[in-house]
Backbone as numpy.savetxt, mean C-alpha at the origin, in Angstrom:
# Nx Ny Nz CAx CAy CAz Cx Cy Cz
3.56 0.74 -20.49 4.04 0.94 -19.13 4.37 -0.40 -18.50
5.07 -0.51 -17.44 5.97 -1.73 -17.18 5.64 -1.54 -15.14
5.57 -2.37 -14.28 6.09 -2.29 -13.45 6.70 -3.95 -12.93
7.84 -3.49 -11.86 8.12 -4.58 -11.18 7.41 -5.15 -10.36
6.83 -5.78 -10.03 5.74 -6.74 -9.49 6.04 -7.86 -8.78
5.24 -8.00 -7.45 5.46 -8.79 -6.43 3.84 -9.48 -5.91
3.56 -10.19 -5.91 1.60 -9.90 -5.98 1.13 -10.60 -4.40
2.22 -10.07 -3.89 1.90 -9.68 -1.93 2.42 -8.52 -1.47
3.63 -8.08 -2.07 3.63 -6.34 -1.95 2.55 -5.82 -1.90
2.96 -4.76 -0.23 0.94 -4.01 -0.19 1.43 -2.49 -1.13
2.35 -2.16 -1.61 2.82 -1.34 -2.34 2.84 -1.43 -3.69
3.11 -2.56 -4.36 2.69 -2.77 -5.52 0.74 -2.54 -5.88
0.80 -3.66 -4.68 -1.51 -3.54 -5.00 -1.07 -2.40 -4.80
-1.21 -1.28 -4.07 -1.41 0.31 -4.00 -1.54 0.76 -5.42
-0.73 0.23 -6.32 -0.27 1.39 -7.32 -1.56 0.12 -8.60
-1.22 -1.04 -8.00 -1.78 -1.61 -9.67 -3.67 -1.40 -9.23
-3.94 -1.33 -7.51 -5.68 -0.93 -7.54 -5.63 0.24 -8.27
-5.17 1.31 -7.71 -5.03 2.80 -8.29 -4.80 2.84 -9.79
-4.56 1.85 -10.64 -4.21 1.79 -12.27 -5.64 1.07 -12.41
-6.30 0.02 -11.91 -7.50 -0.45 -12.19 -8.89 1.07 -11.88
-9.08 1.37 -10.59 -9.71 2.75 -10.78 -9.53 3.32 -11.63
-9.00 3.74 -12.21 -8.78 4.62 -13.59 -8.30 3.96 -14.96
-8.68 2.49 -15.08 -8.86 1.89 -16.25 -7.62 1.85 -16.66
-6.31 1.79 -15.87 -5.17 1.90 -16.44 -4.65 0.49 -16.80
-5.16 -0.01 -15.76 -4.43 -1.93 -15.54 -3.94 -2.37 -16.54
-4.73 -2.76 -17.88 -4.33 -3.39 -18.84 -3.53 -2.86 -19.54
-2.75 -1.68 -19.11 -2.34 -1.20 -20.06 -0.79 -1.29 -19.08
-0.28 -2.30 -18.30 0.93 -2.12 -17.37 1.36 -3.15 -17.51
2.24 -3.53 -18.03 3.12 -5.04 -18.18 3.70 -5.18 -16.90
3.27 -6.27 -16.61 3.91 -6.89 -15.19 5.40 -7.58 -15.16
6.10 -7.01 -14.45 7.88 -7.61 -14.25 8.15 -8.03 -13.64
8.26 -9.77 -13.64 9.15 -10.33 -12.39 10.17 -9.47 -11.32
9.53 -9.75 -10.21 10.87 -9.24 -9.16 11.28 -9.99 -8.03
12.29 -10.02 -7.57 12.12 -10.91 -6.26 13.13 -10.06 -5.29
12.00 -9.07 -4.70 12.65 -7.51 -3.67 12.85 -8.24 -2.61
13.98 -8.17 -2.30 14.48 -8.64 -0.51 15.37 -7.66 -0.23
15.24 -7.60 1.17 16.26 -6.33 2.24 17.52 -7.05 1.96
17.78 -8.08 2.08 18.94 -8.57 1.67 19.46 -9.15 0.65
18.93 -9.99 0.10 19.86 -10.82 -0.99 19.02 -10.13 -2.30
19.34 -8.55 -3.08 18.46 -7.68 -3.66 18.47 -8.30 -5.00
17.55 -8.16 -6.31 17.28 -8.05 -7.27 18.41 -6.98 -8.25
18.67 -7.80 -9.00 20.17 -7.33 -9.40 18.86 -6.43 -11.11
17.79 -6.93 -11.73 17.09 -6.13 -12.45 16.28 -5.13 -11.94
15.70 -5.28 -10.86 15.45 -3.94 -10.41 16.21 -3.14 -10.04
17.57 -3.38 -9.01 18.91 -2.29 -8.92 19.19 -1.09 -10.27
18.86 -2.00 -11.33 19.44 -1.57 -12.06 18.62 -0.41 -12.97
17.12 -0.07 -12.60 16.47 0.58 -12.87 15.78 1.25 -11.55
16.59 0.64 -10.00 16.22 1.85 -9.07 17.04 1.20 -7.91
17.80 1.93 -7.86 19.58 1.93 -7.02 18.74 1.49 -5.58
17.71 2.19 -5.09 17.00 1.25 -3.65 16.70 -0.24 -4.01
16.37 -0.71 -5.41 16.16 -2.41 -5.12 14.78 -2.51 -4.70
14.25 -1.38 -4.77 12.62 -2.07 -4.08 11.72 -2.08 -5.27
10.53 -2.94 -4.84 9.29 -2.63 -5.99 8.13 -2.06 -5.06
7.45 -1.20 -5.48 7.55 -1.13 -6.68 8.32 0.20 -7.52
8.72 -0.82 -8.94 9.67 0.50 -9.71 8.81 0.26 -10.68
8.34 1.34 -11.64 7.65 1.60 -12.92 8.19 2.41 -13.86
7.74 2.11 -14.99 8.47 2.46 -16.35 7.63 3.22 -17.10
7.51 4.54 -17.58 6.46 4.90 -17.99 6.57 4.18 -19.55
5.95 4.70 -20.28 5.87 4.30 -22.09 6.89 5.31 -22.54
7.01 6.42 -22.37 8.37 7.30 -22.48 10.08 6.99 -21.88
9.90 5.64 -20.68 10.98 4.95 -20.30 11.90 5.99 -19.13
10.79 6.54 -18.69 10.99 7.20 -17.31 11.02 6.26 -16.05
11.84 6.10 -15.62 11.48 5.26 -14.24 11.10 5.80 -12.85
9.85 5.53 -12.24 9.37 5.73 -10.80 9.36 5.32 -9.94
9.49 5.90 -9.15 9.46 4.86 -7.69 9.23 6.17 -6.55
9.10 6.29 -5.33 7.97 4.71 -5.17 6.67 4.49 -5.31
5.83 4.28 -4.41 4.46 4.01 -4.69 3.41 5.40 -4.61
4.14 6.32 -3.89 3.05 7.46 -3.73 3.32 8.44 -5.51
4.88 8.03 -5.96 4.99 8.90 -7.28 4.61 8.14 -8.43
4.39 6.61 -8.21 3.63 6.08 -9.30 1.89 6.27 -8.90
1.64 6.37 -7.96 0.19 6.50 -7.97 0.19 8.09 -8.44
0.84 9.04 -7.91 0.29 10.41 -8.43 0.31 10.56 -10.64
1.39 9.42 -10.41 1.28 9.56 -12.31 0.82 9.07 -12.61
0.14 8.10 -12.00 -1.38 7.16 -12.55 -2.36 7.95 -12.79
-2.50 8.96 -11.15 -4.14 9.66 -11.16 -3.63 10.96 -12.41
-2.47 11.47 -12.42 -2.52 12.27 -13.38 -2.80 11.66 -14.95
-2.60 10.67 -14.98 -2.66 10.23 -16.65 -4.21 10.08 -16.68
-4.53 9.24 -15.81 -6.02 9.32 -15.49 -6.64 9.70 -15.34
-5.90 11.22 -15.29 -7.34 13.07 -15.42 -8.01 13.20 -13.73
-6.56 12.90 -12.92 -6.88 13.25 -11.24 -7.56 13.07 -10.83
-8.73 11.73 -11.24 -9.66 11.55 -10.35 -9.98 11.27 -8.94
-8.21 10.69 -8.32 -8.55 10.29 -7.16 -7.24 10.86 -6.24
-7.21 12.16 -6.77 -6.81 13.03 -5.59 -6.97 14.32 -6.18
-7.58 14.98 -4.92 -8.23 16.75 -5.18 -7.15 17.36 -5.57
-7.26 18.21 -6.26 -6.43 19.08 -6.63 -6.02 20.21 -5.92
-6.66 20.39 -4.84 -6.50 21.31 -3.91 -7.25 21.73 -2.97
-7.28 22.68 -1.32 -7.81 22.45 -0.30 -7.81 21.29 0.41
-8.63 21.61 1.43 -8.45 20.57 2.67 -8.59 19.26 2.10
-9.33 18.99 1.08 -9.48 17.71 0.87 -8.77 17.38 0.14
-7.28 17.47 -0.75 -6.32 17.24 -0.39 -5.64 16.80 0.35
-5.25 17.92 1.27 -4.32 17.39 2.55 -5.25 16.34 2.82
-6.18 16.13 3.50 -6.68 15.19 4.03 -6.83 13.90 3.36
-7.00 13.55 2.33 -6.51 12.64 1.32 -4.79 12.10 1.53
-4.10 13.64 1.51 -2.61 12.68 1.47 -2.10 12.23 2.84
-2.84 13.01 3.76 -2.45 12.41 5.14 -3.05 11.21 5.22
-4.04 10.65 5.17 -4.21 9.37 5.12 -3.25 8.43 4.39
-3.29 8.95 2.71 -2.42 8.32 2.27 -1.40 7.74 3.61
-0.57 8.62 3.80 0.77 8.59 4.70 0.14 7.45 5.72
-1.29 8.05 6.47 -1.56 7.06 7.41 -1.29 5.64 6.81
-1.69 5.25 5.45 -1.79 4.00 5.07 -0.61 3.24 5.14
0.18 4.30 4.50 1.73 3.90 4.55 2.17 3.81 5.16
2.08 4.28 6.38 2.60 3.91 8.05 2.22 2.88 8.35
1.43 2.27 8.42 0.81 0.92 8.84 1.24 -0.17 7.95
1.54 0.06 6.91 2.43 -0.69 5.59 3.51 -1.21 6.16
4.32 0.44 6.44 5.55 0.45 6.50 6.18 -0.44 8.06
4.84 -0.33 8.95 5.31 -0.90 10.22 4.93 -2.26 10.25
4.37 -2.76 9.58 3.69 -4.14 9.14 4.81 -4.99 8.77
5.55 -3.80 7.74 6.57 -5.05 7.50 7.77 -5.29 7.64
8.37 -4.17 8.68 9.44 -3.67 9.47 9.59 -5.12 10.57
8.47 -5.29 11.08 8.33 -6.57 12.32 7.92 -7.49 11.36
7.41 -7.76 9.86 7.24 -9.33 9.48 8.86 -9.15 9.16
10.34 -8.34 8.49 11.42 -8.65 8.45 12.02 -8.66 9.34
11.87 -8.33 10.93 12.23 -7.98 11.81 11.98 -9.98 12.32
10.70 -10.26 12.10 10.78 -11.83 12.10 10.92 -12.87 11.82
10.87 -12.86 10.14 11.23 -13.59 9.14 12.74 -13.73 8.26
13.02 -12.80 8.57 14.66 -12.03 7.54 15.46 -12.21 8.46
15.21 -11.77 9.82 16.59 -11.11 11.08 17.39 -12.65 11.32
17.93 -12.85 11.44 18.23 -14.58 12.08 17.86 -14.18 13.50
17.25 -15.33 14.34 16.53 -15.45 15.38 17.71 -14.70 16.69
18.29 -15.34 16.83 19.59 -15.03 18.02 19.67 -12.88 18.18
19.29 -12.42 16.88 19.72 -11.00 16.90 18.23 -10.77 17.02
17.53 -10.94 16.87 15.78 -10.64 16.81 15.99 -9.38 18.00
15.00 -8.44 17.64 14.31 -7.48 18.75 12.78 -7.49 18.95
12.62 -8.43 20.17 11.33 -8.37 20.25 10.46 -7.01 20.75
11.35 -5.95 21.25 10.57 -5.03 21.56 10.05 -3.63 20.19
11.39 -4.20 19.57 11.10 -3.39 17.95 10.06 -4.05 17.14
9.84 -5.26 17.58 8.25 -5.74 16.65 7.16 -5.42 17.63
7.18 -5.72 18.61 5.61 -5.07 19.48 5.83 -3.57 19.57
6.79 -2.51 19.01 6.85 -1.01 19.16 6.20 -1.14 17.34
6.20 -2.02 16.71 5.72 -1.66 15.58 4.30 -2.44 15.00
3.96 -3.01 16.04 2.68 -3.49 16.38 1.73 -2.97 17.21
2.15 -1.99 18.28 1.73 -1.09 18.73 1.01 0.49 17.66
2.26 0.50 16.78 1.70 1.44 16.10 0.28 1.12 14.94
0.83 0.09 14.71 -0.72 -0.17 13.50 -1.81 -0.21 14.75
-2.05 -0.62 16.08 -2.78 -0.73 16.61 -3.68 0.89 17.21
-2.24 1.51 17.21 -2.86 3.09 17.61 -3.22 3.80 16.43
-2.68 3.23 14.91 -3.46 3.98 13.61 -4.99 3.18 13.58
-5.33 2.08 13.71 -6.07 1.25 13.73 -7.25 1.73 14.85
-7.26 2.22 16.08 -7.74 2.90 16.76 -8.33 4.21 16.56
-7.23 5.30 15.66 -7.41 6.37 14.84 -8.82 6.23 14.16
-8.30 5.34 13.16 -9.63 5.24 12.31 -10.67 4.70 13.20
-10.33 3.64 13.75 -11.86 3.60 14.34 -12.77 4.69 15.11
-12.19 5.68 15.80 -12.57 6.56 15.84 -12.97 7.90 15.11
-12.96 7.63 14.00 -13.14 8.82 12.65 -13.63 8.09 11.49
-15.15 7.02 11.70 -15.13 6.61 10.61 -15.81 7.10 9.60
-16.39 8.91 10.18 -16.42 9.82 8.82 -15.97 9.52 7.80
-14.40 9.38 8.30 -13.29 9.60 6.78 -13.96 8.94 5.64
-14.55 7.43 6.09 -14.82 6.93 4.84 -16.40 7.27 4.19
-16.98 7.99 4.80 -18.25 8.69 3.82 -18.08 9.34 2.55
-16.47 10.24 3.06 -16.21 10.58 2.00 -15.58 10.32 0.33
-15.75 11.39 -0.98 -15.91 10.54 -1.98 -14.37 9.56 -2.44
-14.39 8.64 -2.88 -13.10 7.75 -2.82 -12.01 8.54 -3.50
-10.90 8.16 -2.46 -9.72 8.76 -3.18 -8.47 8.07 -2.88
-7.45 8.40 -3.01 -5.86 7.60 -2.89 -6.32 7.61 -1.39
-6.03 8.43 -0.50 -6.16 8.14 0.58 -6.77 6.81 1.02
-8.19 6.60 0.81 -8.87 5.18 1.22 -8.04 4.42 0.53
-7.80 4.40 -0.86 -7.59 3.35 -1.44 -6.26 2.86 -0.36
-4.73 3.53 -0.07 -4.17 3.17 0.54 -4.48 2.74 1.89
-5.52 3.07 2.48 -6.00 2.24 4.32 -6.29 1.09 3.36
-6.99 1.12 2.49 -7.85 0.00 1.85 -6.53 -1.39 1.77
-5.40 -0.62 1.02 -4.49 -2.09 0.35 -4.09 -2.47 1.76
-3.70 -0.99 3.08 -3.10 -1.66 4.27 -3.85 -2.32 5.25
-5.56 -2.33 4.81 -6.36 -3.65 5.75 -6.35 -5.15 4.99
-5.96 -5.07 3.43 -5.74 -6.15 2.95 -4.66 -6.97 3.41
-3.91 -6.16 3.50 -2.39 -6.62 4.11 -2.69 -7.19 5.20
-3.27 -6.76 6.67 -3.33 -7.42 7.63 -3.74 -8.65 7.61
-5.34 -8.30 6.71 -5.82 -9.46 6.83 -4.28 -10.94 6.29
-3.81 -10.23 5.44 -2.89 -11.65 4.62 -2.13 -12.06 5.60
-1.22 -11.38 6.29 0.23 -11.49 7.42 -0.04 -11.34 8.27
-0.99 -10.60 9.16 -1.77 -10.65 10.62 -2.95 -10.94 10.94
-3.69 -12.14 10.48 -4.95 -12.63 10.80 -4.87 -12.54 12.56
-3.85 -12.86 13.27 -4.27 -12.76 14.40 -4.33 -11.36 15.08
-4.26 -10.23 14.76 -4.84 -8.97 15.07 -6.21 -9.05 14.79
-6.74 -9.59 14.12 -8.36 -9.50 14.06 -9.07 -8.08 14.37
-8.32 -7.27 13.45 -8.93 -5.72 13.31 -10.24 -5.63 12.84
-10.72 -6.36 12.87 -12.19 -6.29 12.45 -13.33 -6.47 13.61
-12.83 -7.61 14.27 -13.47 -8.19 15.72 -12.77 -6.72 17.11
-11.65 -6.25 16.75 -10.90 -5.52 17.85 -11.85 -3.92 17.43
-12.09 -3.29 15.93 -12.15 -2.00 15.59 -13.23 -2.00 14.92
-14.41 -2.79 15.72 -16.03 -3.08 14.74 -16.17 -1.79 13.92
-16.43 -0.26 14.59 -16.45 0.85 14.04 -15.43 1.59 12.61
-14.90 0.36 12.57 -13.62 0.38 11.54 -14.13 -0.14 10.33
-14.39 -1.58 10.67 -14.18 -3.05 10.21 -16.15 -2.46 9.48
-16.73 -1.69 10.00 -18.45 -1.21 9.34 -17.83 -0.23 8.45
-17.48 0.77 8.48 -16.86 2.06 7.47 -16.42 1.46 6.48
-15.37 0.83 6.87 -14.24 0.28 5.64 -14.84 -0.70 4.49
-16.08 -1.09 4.59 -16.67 -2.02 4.36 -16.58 -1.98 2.66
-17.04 -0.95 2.27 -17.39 -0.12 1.12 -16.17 -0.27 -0.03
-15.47 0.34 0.93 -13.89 0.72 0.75 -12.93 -0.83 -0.01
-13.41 -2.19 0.91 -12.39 -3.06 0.71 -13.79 -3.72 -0.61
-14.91 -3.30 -0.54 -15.85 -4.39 -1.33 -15.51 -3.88 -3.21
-14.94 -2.37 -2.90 -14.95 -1.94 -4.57 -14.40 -3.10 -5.32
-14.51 -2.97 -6.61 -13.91 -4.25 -7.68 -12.64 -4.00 -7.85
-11.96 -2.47 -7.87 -10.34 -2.52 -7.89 -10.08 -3.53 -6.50
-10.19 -3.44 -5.28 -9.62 -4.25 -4.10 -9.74 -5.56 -4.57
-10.88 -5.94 -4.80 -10.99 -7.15 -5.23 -10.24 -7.91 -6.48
-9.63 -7.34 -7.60 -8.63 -8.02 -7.91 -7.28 -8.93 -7.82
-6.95 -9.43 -8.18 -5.88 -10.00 -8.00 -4.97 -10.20 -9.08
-3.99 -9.62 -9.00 -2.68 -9.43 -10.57 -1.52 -10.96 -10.24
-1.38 -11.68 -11.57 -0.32 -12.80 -11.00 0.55 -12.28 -12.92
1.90 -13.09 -12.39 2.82 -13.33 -13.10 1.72 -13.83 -14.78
């Protein structure tokens, strides 16, 4: 198995923690990529017409994308350990998922919105409308920090890669000092040994 690989993509970690939980890791050849909104990767295009990573290759030479259909063919190769197969705990698993991905997805909407845009066209109200939102998912959880009693699944794992993320690109949100009731739950969650890896070239 092959994926394209970026090793600050919070979408890539998503899929390569989720391959370490289930003992998959070593078994995923890592692929240079260099994914930009603009100036795109002419080898990834060419195995996924969006240009993004992460794209994966199974051993049969199927290609996936994106991160929620390479993680579901991870946990399936991996005998579904880390998503129910059905009932509420399910849904509730993939809605988080989604939660995670929302906070991903708005994370890095305003870091290209600040880093990519050239300055003169910038929208500063489209980065604090998308700083606002991690702050009201961020709030969410702090108020429900049940969720994480329960037994680990894709769901955490994805809040999990999208508090890593902050910490990397938004140290000054200080979601930990702002969402103590968060920053105690999650604790568990960010200490497992999959989070704690780190995949390089």
């Amino acid at each position: 198995m092959k994926i394209y690989f970026s090793p600050t993509s919070p979408y890539v970690r998503k899929c390569m923690v989720t391959a370490h939980e289930l003992g998959l890791a070593d078994l995923i050849e890592l692929l240079p990529a260099s994914a930009h909104p603009v100036t795109r990767d002419a080898s990834i295009v060419a195995n996924n017409p969006l240009g993004k990573v992460p794209t994966f290759i199974t051993d049969d030479g199927q290609v996936l994308y994106d991160s929620r259909v390479i993680c579901e063919y991870l946990n399936a190769l991996g005998h579904g350990r880390l998503l129910p197969a059905e009932g509420p705990a399910r849904w509730e698993a993939l809605t988080l998922q989604s939660l995670g991905d929302g906070i991903l997805d708005a994370a890095l909407l305003a870091r290209y919105e600040n880093n990519v845009r050239p300055q003169a066209l910038r929208w500063p109200d489209w980065v604090a409308g998308k700083i606002d939102a991690i702050h009201t998912s961020l709030a969410h959880l702090n108020q429900h920090p049940e969720l994480f009693a329960k037994d680990f699944h894709l769901g955490l794992l994805t809040i999990g890669c999208a508090l890593w993320y902050l910490d990397l690109r938004y140290p000054e949100l200080a979601w930990r000092d702002n969402y103590p009731a968060l920053a105690q739950a999650s604790a568990a969650t960010l200490a497992r040994s999959s989070m704690a890896q780190s995949w390089s070239l």
